[in-house]
Coordinates of C-alpha atoms in Angstrom, one line a residue:
X1 CA 0.1 -0.1 -0.1
X2 CA 1.6 3.4 -1.3
X3 CA -0.2 6.2 1.0
X4 CA -1.1 9.5 -1.1
X5 CA -2.5 11.6 1.2
X6 CA -3.7 11.7 5.0
X7 CA -5.6 14.3 7.1
X8 CA -8.7 13.5 6.8
X9 CA -11.8 12.1 9.5
X10 CA -13.9 9.9 7.4
X11 CA -12.7 9.3 3.6
X12 CA -16.1 7.8 1.6
X13 CA -17.3 7.4 -1.9
X14 CA -13.3 7.1 -3.6
X15 CA -14.4 7.6 -7.9
X16 CA -12.5 7.8 -10.5
X17 CA -12.6 11.1 -12.9
X18 CA -10.8 10.4 -16.1
X19 CA -8.8 13.4 -16.6
X20 CA -9.5 14.9 -13.3
X21 CA -8.2 11.9 -10.4
X22 CA -9.6 10.2 -7.6
X23 CA -12.7 12.2 -5.8
X24 CA -13.3 11.8 -2.4
X25 CA -15.3 12.9 0.6
X26 CA -14.6 13.7 4.4
X27 CA -17.0 12.3 5.9
X28 CA -17.6 14.4 9.3
X29 CA -15.3 17.0 8.3
X30 CA -17.4 18.0 5.2
X31 CA -16.2 18.8 1.2
X32 CA -15.5 16.2 -1.4
X33 CA -12.3 16.8 -3.3
X34 CA -10.3 15.7 -5.9
X35 CA -6.1 13.9 -5.6
X36 CA -5.3 14.9 -9.0
X37 CA -2.2 12.5 -10.7
X38 CA 0.4 15.4 -9.7
X39 CA -1.1 15.0 -6.1
X40 CA -2.9 18.5 -6.1
X41 CA -5.6 18.2 -3.7
X42 CA -8.3 20.6 -5.1
X43 CA -12.1 20.6 -3.4
X44 CA -14.5 20.5 -6.1
X45 CA -17.6 20.3 -3.4
X46 CA -17.0 22.7 -0.4
X47 CA -18.7 22.0 3.1
X48 CA -21.1 19.2 2.4
X49 CA -20.7 16.8 4.8
X50 CA -22.2 13.4 5.5
X51 CA -21.9 12.3 1.6
X52 CA -20.8 9.0 1.6
X53 CA -21.5 7.8 -2.5
X54 CA -20.2 9.6 -5.1
X55 CA -21.2 9.3 -8.8
X56 CA -20.0 11.0 -11.9
X57 CA -23.5 12.4 -14.3
X58 CA -23.0 11.7 -17.7
X59 CA -24.2 16.0 -18.3
X60 CA -21.7 16.9 -16.4
X61 CA -21.9 17.3 -12.1
X62 CA -21.6 14.9 -10.1
X63 CA -24.6 12.8 -8.0
X64 CA -24.1 12.8 -3.9
X65 CA -25.4 11.0 -1.2
X66 CA -26.0 12.2 2.7
X67 CA -28.8 13.5 3.8
X68 CA -30.2 13.3 0.1
X69 CA -29.5 12.0 -3.4
X70 CA -28.5 15.1 -5.4
X71 CA -26.9 16.1 -8.2
X72 CA -24.6 19.5 -7.6
X73 CA -22.7 21.2 -10.7
X74 CA -18.6 21.2 -10.3
X75 CA -18.1 25.1 -9.7
X76 CA -21.0 26.1 -7.9
X77 CA -24.7 26.7 -8.6
X78 CA -28.1 25.2 -7.4
X79 CA -28.6 21.0 -7.0
X80 CA -31.2 19.1 -7.3
X81 CA -32.4 16.6 -4.8
X82 CA -33.0 12.9 -6.6
X83 CA -34.4 11.5 -4.1
X84 CA -35.4 12.7 -0.4
X85 CA -35.6 11.2 2.6
X86 CA -39.2 9.5 3.5
X87 CA -40.4 9.8 7.1
X88 CA -43.2 6.6 6.2
X89 CA -40.4 4.7 5.7
X90 CA -37.9 6.5 8.7
X91 CA -35.5 7.1 6.4
X92 CA -32.5 9.8 7.8
X93 CA -30.4 9.4 5.2
X94 CA -28.6 7.6 2.2
X95 CA -24.9 5.9 1.9
X96 CA -23.5 4.6 -0.7
X97 CA -24.2 4.1 -4.3
X98 CA -23.7 2.4 -7.5
X99 CA -24.9 2.7 -11.3
X100 CA -25.6 0.1 -14.2
X101 CA -24.9 -0.3 -17.7
X102 CA -27.6 2.2 -18.8
X103 CA -27.1 5.0 -16.3
X104 CA -29.7 4.2 -13.3
X105 CA -28.3 4.8 -10.1
X106 CA -29.0 2.4 -7.0
X107 CA -28.3 3.5 -3.2
X108 CA -29.3 2.4 0.0
X109 CA -31.0 4.6 2.5
X110 CA -30.2 4.7 6.5
X111 CA -32.8 5.4 9.4
X112 CA -30.5 6.0 11.9
X113 CA -27.0 7.5 12.0
X114 CA -24.3 4.9 11.7
X115 CA -22.1 7.6 13.1
X116 CA -23.4 8.1 16.2
X117 CA -25.4 12.1 15.5
X118 CA -29.0 12.2 16.3
X119 CA -30.9 8.5 16.7
X120 CA -28.5 6.4 16.4
X121 CA -30.2 3.1 17.6
X122 CA -30.0 1.0 14.6
X123 CA -33.2 0.3 12.4
X124 CA -33.0 -1.8 9.3
X125 CA -33.1 0.6 5.9
X126 CA -33.8 -0.2 2.5
X127 CA -32.6 -0.4 -1.3
X128 CA -33.7 2.6 -3.5
X129 CA -33.2 2.7 -7.2
X130 CA -33.3 6.0 -9.5
X131 CA -34.5 5.2 -13.2
X132 CA -33.5 7.0 -16.3
X133 CA -36.4 9.0 -16.3
X134 CA -36.0 10.6 -12.9
X135 CA -38.7 8.1 -10.9
X136 CA -37.5 5.9 -8.1
X137 CA -38.3 2.0 -6.9
X138 CA -37.9 0.8 -3.6
X139 CA -35.9 -2.7 -4.5
X140 CA -35.3 -3.9 -0.9
X141 CA -36.4 -3.5 3.0
X142 CA -34.6 -5.2 5.9
X143 CA -30.9 -4.1 5.2
X144 CA -29.3 -3.8 8.4
X145 CA -26.5 -0.7 7.6
X146 CA -26.5 -0.4 3.5
X147 CA -22.9 0.1 1.6
X148 CA -21.2 -0.8 -0.8
X149 CA -22.8 -1.5 -4.3
X150 CA -22.0 -2.4 -7.4
X151 CA -23.3 -4.3 -10.7
X152 CA -21.3 -7.6 -12.2
X153 CA -19.6 -7.2 -16.3
X154 CA -22.8 -8.7 -18.0
X155 CA -25.4 -6.4 -16.0
X156 CA -27.3 -9.9 -14.3
X157 CA -26.4 -8.9 -10.6
X158 CA -25.9 -6.5 -8.3
X159 CA -24.4 -6.6 -5.1
X160 CA -24.5 -4.8 -1.8
X161 CA -22.6 -4.5 1.3
X162 CA -24.8 -4.8 4.2
X163 CA -22.1 -3.6 7.1
X164 CA -24.1 -5.2 10.2
X165 CA -24.3 -8.9 9.2
X166 CA -20.3 -9.5 7.5
X167 CA -22.6 -10.2 4.2
X168 CA -22.2 -8.9 0.4
X169 CA -25.6 -9.6 -0.7
X170 CA -26.5 -10.9 -4.7
X171 CA -29.5 -9.5 -6.4
X172 CA -30.5 -11.2 -9.9
X173 CA -30.9 -8.2 -12.1
X174 CA -33.5 -7.9 -14.8
X175 CA -33.1 -5.0 -18.0
X176 CA -35.5 -2.5 -16.5
X177 CA -33.2 -2.3 -13.4
X178 CA -35.5 -4.5 -11.1
X179 CA -33.9 -7.0 -9.0
X180 CA -35.1 -10.6 -7.3
X181 CA -34.8 -11.8 -4.0
X182 CA -31.6 -11.3 -2.5
X183 CA -29.1 -14.0 -1.6
X184 CA -25.4 -14.5 -0.1
X185 CA -23.3 -14.0 -1.4
X186 CA -19.8 -13.7 0.1
X187 CA -19.0 -13.1 4.1
X188 CA -16.4 -11.3 5.5
X189 CA -15.2 -14.2 7.9
X190 CA -16.4 -14.3 11.3
X191 CA -16.6 -10.6 12.4
X192 CA -15.3 -8.3 9.6
X193 CA -18.1 -5.9 8.3
X194 CA -18.2 -4.7 4.6
X195 CA -18.2 -1.5 3.8
X196 CA -17.7 -0.2 0.0
X197 CA -17.0 -2.7 -3.1
X198 CA -15.4 -2.7 -6.2
X199 CA -15.7 -4.4 -9.3
X200 CA -13.6 -6.0 -11.5
X201 CA -13.4 -6.1 -15.3
X202 CA -13.3 -10.2 -14.6
X203 CA -16.1 -10.1 -12.5
X204 CA -14.6 -10.4 -8.6
X205 CA -15.4 -8.1 -6.2
X206 CA -13.6 -6.1 -4.0
X207 CA -14.5 -5.3 -0.4
X208 CA -13.2 -2.9 2.4
X209 CA -13.5 -4.5 5.7
X210 CA -14.3 -1.4 8.3
X211 CA -13.0 -3.2 11.1
X212 CA -10.2 -6.0 9.9
X213 CA -7.0 -3.9 8.1
X214 CA -8.0 -5.6 5.1
X215 CA -9.1 -5.7 1.6
X216 CA -11.0 -9.0 0.2
X217 CA -10.6 -9.9 -3.1
X218 CA -13.7 -12.7 -4.1
X219 CA -14.0 -14.5 -7.2
X220 CA -17.5 -13.9 -9.6
X221 CA -18.4 -17.5 -7.0
X222 CA -17.9 -15.8 -4.1
X223 CA -15.1 -17.4 -3.6
X224 CA -12.0 -16.2 -1.4
X225 CA -9.7 -14.6 -4.4
X226 CA -7.4 -12.7 -1.5
X227 CA -6.5 -10.5 0.9
X228 CA -4.5 -7.2 1.1
X229 CA -3.6 -5.9 4.0
X230 CA -4.1 -1.8 5.0
X231 CA -2.1 -0.1 7.3
X232 CA -5.1 1.0 9.2
X233 CA -8.4 -0.6 10.4
X234 CA -10.7 1.5 9.2
X235 CA -11.1 0.3 5.5
X236 CA -14.3 2.4 4.2
X237 CA -14.0 2.1 0.7
X238 CA -12.2 1.6 -2.6
X239 CA -11.9 2.3 -6.5
X240 CA -10.3 1.2 -9.8
X241 CA -8.6 4.2 -11.1
X242 CA -5.7 5.3 -13.0
X243 CA -5.9 5.4 -17.4
X244 CA -5.6 1.5 -17.1
X245 CA -8.1 1.4 -14.4
X246 CA -5.1 -0.8 -12.4
X247 CA -4.4 0.6 -9.5
X248 CA -6.7 0.0 -6.6
X249 CA -7.6 2.7 -4.5
X250 CA -8.1 2.2 -1.0
X251 CA -9.5 5.0 1.7
X252 CA -10.1 4.9 5.3
X253 CA -11.5 6.4 7.9
X254 CA -9.8 6.8 11.5
X255 CA -11.3 4.7 13.5
X256 CA -9.1 2.5 15.6
X257 CA -5.6 5.3 14.4
X258 CA -3.1 6.7 17.1
X259 CA -4.4 10.0 16.4
X260 CA -8.0 12.3 14.7
X261 CA -8.1 12.9 11.6
X262 CA -5.8 9.9 10.4
X263 CA -7.9 9.0 7.4
X264 CA -5.6 8.1 5.1
X265 CA -5.8 7.7 0.7
X266 CA -3.5 4.1 -0.2
X267 CA -2.7 2.8 -3.7
X268 CA -2.5 -0.7 -4.4
X269 CA -1.6 -3.2 -6.8
X270 CA -4.9 -6.1 -7.4
X271 CA -3.2 -8.0 -10.6
X272 CA -6.6 -6.9 -12.4
X273 CA -8.1 -3.9 -14.4
X274 CA -11.4 -2.8 -12.9
X275 CA -14.6 -2.4 -14.3
X276 CA -15.3 1.0 -15.6
X277 CA -18.3 2.8 -13.8
X278 CA -20.9 3.7 -15.7
X279 CA -22.0 7.6 -15.3
X280 CA -25.5 8.3 -14.4
X281 CA -27.8 9.2 -16.4
X282 CA -30.5 10.1 -14.9
X283 CA -32.9 13.0 -16.1
X284 CA -32.3 16.2 -14.1
X285 CA -35.0 18.4 -13.5
X286 CA -35.3 21.4 -15.4

């Protein structure tokens, strides 16, 4: 693991943007930032705290998840809420997100605050989809703590990390974006907490372990391919990047470190290329 940057509270949402660099958020200190190839870091969305998921939009700007799911233009200006909290479901916010080959957005909702603010009593949340026309669908219930979301290279399976259960779920996925019942794809041992995930071009699934200081690499059938050690214990997320998508960027939080603001960005070689993450193509409000 090569250390690229440090000094953040809780890094989330790593996203590779060709021609720009690595986008990432600091959940507790706020802001979405970009780490360029020359090592310079620029803030591209200031202030906003609690951003757990970041996706590029085909029309420019970013889709960010936190207290709601919003499209935000880069460089300032008004954004648009794409999916808001629902009092009837008890949702208080949204965490990580993924996109399918057509640009639909999958995102999990939270019914409690996992970082200690507000109501901290754990309550199951949901899995939602934002369709291309901007409409939304509730796809699954009973997600104990939603995290990483990704779609297989063929588009026929959706993977979803459920941190508190230790499970990475798999759903069969239809061309219209709908999914079937979930089943267990992989479990991070007896005590691992799956957080963010990334998909390899060969169909492998790479999962951050939020308690174990590890990245788990799983074969397409769910068997363990390899484990990568990370210097800090709270591994929150990861993505493939670089011009050839062969660099695995791994990010962490500060829990378990010997100092505050220990969140760090690392780069590693997973031995494969990543699957390009499609930009969101959901319709933006006029």
